[in-house]
C-alpha positions as CSV (number, residue, x, y, z in Angstrom):
1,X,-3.9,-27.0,16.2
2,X,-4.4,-29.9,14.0
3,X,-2.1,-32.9,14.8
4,X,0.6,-33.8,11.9
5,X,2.0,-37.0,13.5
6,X,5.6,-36.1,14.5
7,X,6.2,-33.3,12.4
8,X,7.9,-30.8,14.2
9,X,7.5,-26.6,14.1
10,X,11.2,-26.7,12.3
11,X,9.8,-29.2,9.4
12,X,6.7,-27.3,9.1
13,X,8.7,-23.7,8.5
14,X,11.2,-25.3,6.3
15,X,8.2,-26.9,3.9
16,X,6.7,-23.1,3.8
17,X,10.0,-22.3,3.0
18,X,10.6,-24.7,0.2
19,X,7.2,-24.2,-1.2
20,X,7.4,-20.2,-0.9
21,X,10.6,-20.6,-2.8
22,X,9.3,-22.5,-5.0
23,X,6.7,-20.1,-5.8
24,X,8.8,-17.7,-6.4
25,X,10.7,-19.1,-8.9
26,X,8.0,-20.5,-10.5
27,X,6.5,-16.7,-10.9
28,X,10.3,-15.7,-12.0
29,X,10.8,-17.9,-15.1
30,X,6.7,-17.4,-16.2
31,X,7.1,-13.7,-16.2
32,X,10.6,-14.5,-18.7
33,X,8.7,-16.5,-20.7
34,X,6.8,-13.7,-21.4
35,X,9.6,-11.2,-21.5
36,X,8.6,-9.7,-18.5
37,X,11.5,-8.1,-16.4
38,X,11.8,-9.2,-12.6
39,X,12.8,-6.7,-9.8
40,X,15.1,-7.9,-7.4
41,X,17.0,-6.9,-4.3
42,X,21.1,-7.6,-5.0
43,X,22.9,-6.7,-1.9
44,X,22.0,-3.4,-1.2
45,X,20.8,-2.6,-4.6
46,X,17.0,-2.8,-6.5
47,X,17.8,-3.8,-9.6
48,X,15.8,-5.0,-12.7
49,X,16.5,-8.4,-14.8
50,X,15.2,-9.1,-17.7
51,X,15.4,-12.3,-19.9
52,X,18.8,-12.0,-21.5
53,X,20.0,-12.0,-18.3
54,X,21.0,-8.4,-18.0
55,X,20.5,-6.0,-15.5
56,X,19.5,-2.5,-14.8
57,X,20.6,-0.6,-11.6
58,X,17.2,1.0,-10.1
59,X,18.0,2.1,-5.7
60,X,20.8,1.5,-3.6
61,X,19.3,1.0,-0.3
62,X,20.7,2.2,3.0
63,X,19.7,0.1,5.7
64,X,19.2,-3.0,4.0
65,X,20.6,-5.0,6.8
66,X,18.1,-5.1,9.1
67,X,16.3,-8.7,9.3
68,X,13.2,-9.1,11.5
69,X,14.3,-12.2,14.4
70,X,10.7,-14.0,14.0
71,X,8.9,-15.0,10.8
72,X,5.7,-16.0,11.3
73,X,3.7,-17.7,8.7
74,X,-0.4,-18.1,8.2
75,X,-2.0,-19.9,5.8
């Protein structure tokens, strides 16, 4: 493990975090740019966005709920 000074496992995960997130939103607004549609997950629901902003209804899912208790992360 290489040493990072005094940066702890919690600021490593949120900066993967932050960057992942940033990723993603990076990919969202370059496929609008090119009038690509996004799928997302709303709630329980798959749904598609496009550009304008609107929305069409793809999948409800069922058991959407379920949210694994470790993450872990390799780069």
């Amino acid at each position: 493990m290489r040493s990072s000074g005094k940066r702890s496992r919690g600021t490593r995960t949120r900066t993967i975090e932050k960057v992942a997130r940033d990723a993603s939103d990076n990919a969202i607004m370059n496929a609008f740019n090119c009038g690509l549609p996004v799928t997302r997950i709303r709630g329980n629901d798959i749904v598609k966005v496009y550009p304008d902003g609107s929305t069409e209804f793809i999948k409800r899912l069922e058991n959407s709920s379920v949210t694994p208790e470790k993450r872990r992360y390799r780069i």
